[in-house]
Amino acid sequence: MTQIELARQGNITDEVNVVAQDEGIEPEELARRIADGQAVITLNRVHTNIRPLGIGRGLRVKVNANLGTSRDAFDVEEEINKTQVAIEAGADTIMDLSTGGDLPAIRRKIMSVAKVPIGTVPIYEAVARAMDSASSFCEMSPDDIFEVIEEHLKGGVDFLTVHCGVNLRALACMEDEGRIMDVVSRGGALTIAWMRYHEKDNPLYTGFDRLLDLAYEYDATLSLGDGFRPGATADASDRAQIQELITLGQLQQRALKRGVQVMIEGPGHVPMDQVQANVLLQKRLCHGAPFYVLGPLVTDVAPGYDHITGAIGGALAAWAGADFLCYVTPAEHLRLPKAADVREGVIASKIAAVAADLARGNPKAKSREQAMSRCRKALDWQGMYDLAIDPETARASRSQLPSSDDDVCSMCGEFCAIKVQQESLKKT
Amino acid sequence: MTQIELARQGNITDEVNVVAQDEGIEPEELARRIADGQAVITLNRVHTNIRPLGIGRGLRVKVNANLGTSRDAFDVEEEINKTQVAIEAGADTIMDLSTGGDLPAIRRKIMSVAKVPIGTVPIYEAVARAMDSASSFCEMSPDDIFEVIEEHLKGGVDFLTVHCGVNLRALACMEDEGRIMDVVSRGGALTIAWMRYHEKDNPLYTGFDRLLDLAYEYDATLSLGDGFRPGATADASDRAQIQELITLGQLQQRALKRGVQVMIEGPGHVPMDQVQANVLLQKRLCHGAPFYVLGPLVTDVAPGYDHITGAIGGALAAWAGADFLCYVTPAEHLRLPKAADVREGVIASKIAAVAADLARGNPKAKSREQAMSRCRKALDWQGMYDLAIDPETARASRSQLPSSDDDVCSMCGEFCAIKVQQESLKKT
């Protein structure tokens, strides 16, 4: 039986207990949300050596880091290093998006290092294999795709991004309305290329039941990808995107019936004023399923700083109800991220998550804020570092330019507002 | 006559024409907003060698960079260097907050380098002088404060932060409700120390008419400071803050009557869910006056990254109607910023401003987004760099890890969604 089926029976599993304790909520409440698809525990039943993690309604906002080789650059050790950096910086999950090198070996290695839920995009490996063996990757068959999916599940992958909503209907929507950037999702573009080549619909859409059977067997979570996510703020919330979202909501219901956990992936490039509407629509059309967003990036014009555009959009989205933030690094749109980019990306997303947790009234977030402020008031620097999202950077920063007065910082020195108040109260 | 008085007479000044043209709006509309206090042109009449800049309703969101020596660190050349860095990064205005060294000389030097509107906080210099000459800075007299204000105005300072709303009434509010961080504004803390020492109300509150006379003479803009701005998310929107804001709205009306332009300063540390309410309240209580916010920082727990917490809050605030963002650097809460911090801070605030401009429907922001996306679609890298907020960083980043395929980037390589689509459309 799967987590959903057990939750439906009112069975409080060990996994539910662990997650409920971590989140500070009642196990029964969490089980109810799992049963009705509003929360998931991303845990493949053969992935036994990690702590269960919950994602969804009423839970702390989570952060994912994407890693992996490209066909231009496949230094496996470097990806392992990045994995460690991402985990240390606070990533809750890792997605291995490798496309270059010995993919199964890389995945195993990443999983041996990252003791957190792992996600993949199996179509990348299917395409990479086809690129190596055929004249066009489009030669791959539906069986080739499902074979990779099964291998990933056997290997313990906890959640799979599958672009099941990329179908002929949504494609027609994009083609007849027009877009500036068309498709920017890699999985979406590869799927559409296959569909055009074969003049057939997407095998992950037409073969959704086969996919459900596999996911069911391993109790893996399907992360229904948004192949039509906007890649330009001008394309946000358009016909193709919403048509695909409607399909994802239909598939989500089928998955729930089958006892398979589902998340829904979301945009992308979205102006600030459309973020809340995107979350609201996802929650309504997909029946409260956890929402996993990439960014969103609230402007297109900041290459080199998309961790910041993504933190703005991620904070807004999570405050509005998104549950899971896929990080964006400063290298986005420019190159494969390096370890330092991975770190910056995770931390920017953590900031967005923490800010949203606070705005959503999460009691743990609130008390952490207050503890930090009490340390600030007391000029207790060690206390501040301990409570910081990134203690190391905070400590190193202050030590770079020490103040002549040990208590305060070199920003204000004698003019320190806290110090001035302390003195003025002493005198009166 | 001042800009307000001229605008009231329907006189379209050269300054109004320049600003209207830069903003792409009608000069008559801008003049109306200046007349009713919803927009300002921050230009001291003796500061003749800069381009006029408008701040307020319907105008592009502007960004200020704070600079200046502290009493611990007064390397003037370094502050000049930071000024240049801030201007190159796109700061619209500079505030010289120096407290250490030869303050008038530093100010003159910064003004000779930065051909933009300049702001100061005159009480810092008054306090610095008193620290040098008396046993306590509280020995300074109201005349000492007004003397510095007049010197700054004579020197061409365009806008002055004056904490006129820090009065006994607001102080009593803070004391009887209680706060975690009390006062974190330097000007606020210094003023309160003076008030406690003398058991008198704030001379800039009781002597507001004298201040108006000076500002009128130079047509300088008063930036009414928020001495009670919250320094902890837990303190946001409390009694002291709102009591001060009520006073600022009263003072704003008096200033308008006198023909003096006014901006209102705002928080500070504010959880995301309170940002919009803060803007709404400021706009209502202060009759649509331009709102100049510091951050807001949407969480307390990210020291080392407050440019990001400030970009999230700044984007939210500006989208809700704030007009002017004071940058926050990664060094905030830790040390005096270095040149690299200044650069990061300005760019993070610019990102917030641009994202908000887009969300507010600014036509120029919209067309810049679309131009960028068209370059992305065409894999036109030079075009992307030219449109980027920071072309240099974008170019340098991509060149660090080139792709084997010149067109695409090393992130996706052969899996580039744009490339895959181009190929698939060629074949069909």
PDB file of N, CA, C and O in Angstrom, chain A residues 90-127:
ATOM      1  N   GLY A  90      21.434  24.101   2.985  1.00  0.00           N
ATOM      2  CA  GLY A  90      20.076  23.950   3.481  1.00  0.00           C
ATOM      3  C   GLY A  90      19.050  23.445   2.487  1.00  0.00           C
ATOM      4  O   GLY A  90      17.847  23.511   2.753  1.00  0.00           O
ATOM      5  N   ALA A  91      19.493  22.913   1.339  1.00  0.00           N
ATOM      6  CA  ALA A  91      18.529  22.368   0.379  1.00  0.00           C
ATOM      7  C   ALA A  91      17.790  21.195   1.017  1.00  0.00           C
ATOM      8  O   ALA A  91      18.401  20.358   1.685  1.00  0.00           O
ATOM      9  N   ASP A  92      16.463  21.143   0.825  1.00  0.00           N
ATOM     10  CA  ASP A  92      15.661  20.050   1.388  1.00  0.00           C
ATOM     11  C   ASP A  92      15.655  18.836   0.484  1.00  0.00           C
ATOM     12  O   ASP A  92      15.453  17.711   0.954  1.00  0.00           O
ATOM     13  N   THR A  93      15.827  19.062  -0.807  1.00  0.00           N
ATOM     14  CA  THR A  93      15.842  17.974  -1.787  1.00  0.00           C
ATOM     15  C   THR A  93      16.854  18.328  -2.876  1.00  0.00           C
ATOM     16  O   THR A  93      17.246  19.480  -3.015  1.00  0.00           O
ATOM     17  N   ILE A  94      17.233  17.291  -3.621  1.00  0.00           N
ATOM     18  CA  ILE A  94      18.159  17.476  -4.749  1.00  0.00           C
ATOM     19  C   ILE A  94      17.525  16.851  -5.983  1.00  0.00           C
ATOM     20  O   ILE A  94      16.984  15.740  -5.900  1.00  0.00           O
ATOM     21  N   MET A  95      17.589  17.567  -7.097  1.00  0.00           N
ATOM     22  CA  MET A  95      17.239  16.928  -8.360  1.00  0.00           C
ATOM     23  C   MET A  95      18.508  16.730  -9.172  1.00  0.00           C
ATOM     24  O   MET A  95      19.280  17.669  -9.371  1.00  0.00           O
ATOM     25  N   ASP A  96      18.695  15.493  -9.627  1.00  0.00           N
ATOM     26  CA  ASP A  96      19.831  15.194 -10.508  1.00  0.00           C
ATOM     27  C   ASP A  96      19.341  15.299 -11.948  1.00  0.00           C
ATOM     28  O   ASP A  96      18.578  14.459 -12.418  1.00  0.00           O
ATOM     29  N   LEU A  97      19.801  16.345 -12.619  1.00  0.00           N
ATOM     30  CA  LEU A  97      19.360  16.597 -13.993  1.00  0.00           C
ATOM     31  C   LEU A  97      20.467  16.286 -14.998  1.00  0.00           C
ATOM     32  O   LEU A  97      20.526  16.876 -16.072  1.00  0.00           O
ATOM     33  N   SER A  98      21.337  15.366 -14.651  1.00  0.00           N
ATOM     34  CA  SER A  98      22.491  15.089 -15.508  1.00  0.00           C
ATOM     35  C   SER A  98      22.068  14.653 -16.907  1.00  0.00           C
ATOM     36  O   SER A  98      21.086  13.913 -17.079  1.00  0.00           O
ATOM     37  N   THR A  99      22.844  15.112 -17.887  1.00  0.00           N
ATOM     38  CA  THR A  99      22.621  14.673 -19.265  1.00  0.00           C
ATOM     39  C   THR A  99      23.906  14.182 -19.913  1.00  0.00           C
ATOM     40  O   THR A  99      23.876  13.707 -21.048  1.00  0.00           O
ATOM     41  N   GLY A 100      25.046  14.317 -19.208  1.00  0.00           N
ATOM     42  CA  GLY A 100      26.314  13.903 -19.807  1.00  0.00           C
ATOM     43  C   GLY A 100      27.065  12.944 -18.901  1.00  0.00           C
ATOM     44  O   GLY A 100      27.043  13.086 -17.687  1.00  0.00           O
ATOM     45  N   GLY A 101      27.747  11.963 -19.523  1.00  0.00           N
ATOM     46  CA  GLY A 101      28.528  10.997 -18.750  1.00  0.00           C
ATOM     47  C   GLY A 101      27.711   9.750 -18.427  1.00  0.00           C
ATOM     48  O   GLY A 101      26.663   9.504 -19.032  1.00  0.00           O
ATOM     49  N   ASP A 102      28.197   8.957 -17.472  1.00  0.00           N
ATOM     50  CA  ASP A 102      27.539   7.694 -17.085  1.00  0.00           C
ATOM     51  C   ASP A 102      26.402   8.034 -16.112  1.00  0.00           C
ATOM     52  O   ASP A 102      26.599   8.114 -14.902  1.00  0.00           O
ATOM     53  N   LEU A 103      25.215   8.217 -16.663  1.00  0.00           N
ATOM     54  CA  LEU A 103      24.121   8.791 -15.878  1.00  0.00           C
ATOM     55  C   LEU A 103      23.712   7.944 -14.673  1.00  0.00           C
ATOM     56  O   LEU A 103      23.529   8.489 -13.579  1.00  0.00           O
ATOM     57  N   PRO A 104      23.561   6.608 -14.830  1.00  0.00           N
ATOM     58  CA  PRO A 104      23.171   5.824 -13.643  1.00  0.00           C
ATOM     59  C   PRO A 104      24.226   5.906 -12.535  1.00  0.00           C
ATOM     60  O   PRO A 104      23.887   6.026 -11.353  1.00  0.00           O
ATOM     61  N   ALA A 105      25.493   5.913 -12.914  1.00  0.00           N
ATOM     62  CA  ALA A 105      26.567   5.984 -11.912  1.00  0.00           C
ATOM     63  C   ALA A 105      26.543   7.335 -11.201  1.00  0.00           C
ATOM     64  O   ALA A 105      26.721   7.415  -9.975  1.00  0.00           O
ATOM     65  N   ILE A 106      26.325   8.401 -11.967  1.00  0.00           N
ATOM     66  CA  ILE A 106      26.272   9.746 -11.360  1.00  0.00           C
ATOM     67  C   ILE A 106      25.117   9.813 -10.361  1.00  0.00           C
ATOM     68  O   ILE A 106      25.260  10.318  -9.250  1.00  0.00           O
ATOM     69  N   ARG A 107      23.982   9.266 -10.782  1.00  0.00           N
ATOM     70  CA  ARG A 107      22.794   9.308  -9.905  1.00  0.00           C
ATOM     71  C   ARG A 107      23.065   8.556  -8.604  1.00  0.00           C
ATOM     72  O   ARG A 107      22.751   9.041  -7.520  1.00  0.00           O
ATOM     73  N   ARG A 108      23.645   7.384  -8.726  1.00  0.00           N
ATOM     74  CA  ARG A 108      23.942   6.597  -7.517  1.00  0.00           C
ATOM     75  C   ARG A 108      24.887   7.355  -6.603  1.00  0.00           C
ATOM     76  O   ARG A 108      24.717   7.375  -5.390  1.00  0.00           O
ATOM     77  N   LYS A 109      25.868   7.996  -7.199  1.00  0.00           N
ATOM     78  CA  LYS A 109      26.851   8.723  -6.410  1.00  0.00           C
ATOM     79  C   LYS A 109      26.185   9.911  -5.693  1.00  0.00           C
ATOM     80  O   LYS A 109      26.426  10.146  -4.506  1.00  0.00           O
ATOM     81  N   ILE A 110      25.365  10.634  -6.406  1.00  0.00           N
ATOM     82  CA  ILE A 110      24.673  11.774  -5.775  1.00  0.00           C
ATOM     83  C   ILE A 110      23.794  11.273  -4.628  1.00  0.00           C
ATOM     84  O   ILE A 110      23.760  11.857  -3.546  1.00  0.00           O
ATOM     85  N   MET A 111      23.098  10.160  -4.858  1.00  0.00           N
ATOM     86  CA  MET A 111      22.225   9.623  -3.808  1.00  0.00           C
ATOM     87  C   MET A 111      23.009   9.124  -2.605  1.00  0.00           C
ATOM     88  O   MET A 111      22.488   9.110  -1.483  1.00  0.00           O
ATOM     89  N   SER A 112      24.235   8.716  -2.852  1.00  0.00           N
ATOM     90  CA  SER A 112      25.038   8.228  -1.708  1.00  0.00           C
ATOM     91  C   SER A 112      25.516   9.397  -0.849  1.00  0.00           C
ATOM     92  O   SER A 112      25.833   9.228   0.325  1.00  0.00           O
ATOM     93  N   VAL A 113      25.567  10.577  -1.430  1.00  0.00           N
ATOM     94  CA  VAL A 113      26.059  11.755  -0.712  1.00  0.00           C
ATOM     95  C   VAL A 113      24.897  12.537  -0.092  1.00  0.00           C
ATOM     96  O   VAL A 113      24.997  13.026   1.038  1.00  0.00           O
ATOM     97  N   ALA A 114      23.802  12.657  -0.826  1.00  0.00           N
ATOM     98  CA  ALA A 114      22.680  13.488  -0.388  1.00  0.00           C
ATOM     99  C   ALA A 114      21.642  12.630   0.309  1.00  0.00           C
ATOM    100  O   ALA A 114      20.917  11.881  -0.331  1.00  0.00           O
ATOM    101  N   LYS A 115      21.583  12.733   1.628  1.00  0.00           N
ATOM    102  CA  LYS A 115      20.604  11.929   2.371  1.00  0.00           C
ATOM    103  C   LYS A 115      19.285  12.689   2.486  1.00  0.00           C
ATOM    104  O   LYS A 115      18.787  12.956   3.583  1.00  0.00           O
ATOM    105  N   VAL A 116      18.760  13.037   1.337  1.00  0.00           N
ATOM    106  CA  VAL A 116      17.487  13.769   1.241  1.00  0.00           C
ATOM    107  C   VAL A 116      16.716  13.178   0.069  1.00  0.00           C
ATOM    108  O   VAL A 116      17.281  12.426  -0.728  1.00  0.00           O
ATOM    109  N   PRO A 117      15.437  13.511  -0.067  1.00  0.00           N
ATOM    110  CA  PRO A 117      14.699  13.026  -1.232  1.00  0.00           C
ATOM    111  C   PRO A 117      15.350  13.488  -2.535  1.00  0.00           C
ATOM    112  O   PRO A 117      15.831  14.610  -2.637  1.00  0.00           O
ATOM    113  N   ILE A 118      15.353  12.575  -3.502  1.00  0.00           N
ATOM    114  CA  ILE A 118      16.005  12.829  -4.790  1.00  0.00           C
ATOM    115  C   ILE A 118      14.966  12.805  -5.899  1.00  0.00           C
ATOM    116  O   ILE A 118      14.105  11.917  -5.933  1.00  0.00           O
ATOM    117  N   GLY A 119      15.077  13.777  -6.785  1.00  0.00           N
ATOM    118  CA  GLY A 119      14.204  13.799  -7.956  1.00  0.00           C
ATOM    119  C   GLY A 119      15.015  13.720  -9.234  1.00  0.00           C
ATOM    120  O   GLY A 119      16.200  14.064  -9.242  1.00  0.00           O
ATOM    121  N   THR A 120      14.373  13.261 -10.289  1.00  0.00           N
ATOM    122  CA  THR A 120      15.028  13.234 -11.608  1.00  0.00           C
ATOM    123  C   THR A 120      14.009  13.590 -12.684  1.00  0.00           C
ATOM    124  O   THR A 120      12.796  13.651 -12.418  1.00  0.00           O
ATOM    125  N   VAL A 121      14.521  13.792 -13.903  1.00  0.00           N
ATOM    126  CA  VAL A 121      13.672  13.994 -15.087  1.00  0.00           C
ATOM    127  C   VAL A 121      14.048  12.883 -16.062  1.00  0.00           C
ATOM    128  O   VAL A 121      14.961  13.042 -16.870  1.00  0.00           O
ATOM    129  N   PRO A 122      13.364  11.746 -15.970  1.00  0.00           N
ATOM    130  CA  PRO A 122      13.834  10.566 -16.711  1.00  0.00           C
ATOM    131  C   PRO A 122      13.959  10.785 -18.221  1.00  0.00           C
ATOM    132  O   PRO A 122      14.805  10.143 -18.862  1.00  0.00           O
ATOM    133  N   ILE A 123      13.164  11.686 -18.772  1.00  0.00           N
ATOM    134  CA  ILE A 123      13.248  11.838 -20.231  1.00  0.00           C
ATOM    135  C   ILE A 123      14.637  12.306 -20.657  1.00  0.00           C
ATOM    136  O   ILE A 123      15.090  12.000 -21.763  1.00  0.00           O
ATOM    137  N   TYR A 124      15.352  13.001 -19.775  1.00  0.00           N
ATOM    138  CA  TYR A 124      16.719  13.419 -20.146  1.00  0.00           C
ATOM    139  C   TYR A 124      17.594  12.206 -20.447  1.00  0.00           C
ATOM    140  O   TYR A 124      18.364  12.196 -21.399  1.00  0.00           O
ATOM    141  N   GLU A 125      17.481  11.199 -19.581  1.00  0.00           N
ATOM    142  CA  GLU A 125      18.337  10.027 -19.793  1.00  0.00           C
ATOM    143  C   GLU A 125      17.882   9.247 -21.028  1.00  0.00           C
ATOM    144  O   GLU A 125      18.708   8.750 -21.796  1.00  0.00           O
ATOM    145  N   ALA A 126      16.581   9.190 -21.214  1.00  0.00           N
ATOM    146  CA  ALA A 126      16.078   8.500 -22.417  1.00  0.00           C
ATOM    147  C   ALA A 126      16.596   9.195 -23.669  1.00  0.00           C
ATOM    148  O   ALA A 126      17.038   8.545 -24.631  1.00  0.00           O
ATOM    149  N   VAL A 127      16.565  10.506 -23.661  1.00  0.00           N
ATOM    150  CA  VAL A 127      17.039  11.274 -24.821  1.00  0.00           C
ATOM    151  C   VAL A 127      18.549  11.113 -24.978  1.00  0.00           C
ATOM    152  O   VAL A 127      19.056  10.934 -26.093  1.00  0.00           O
TER     153      VAL A 127
END
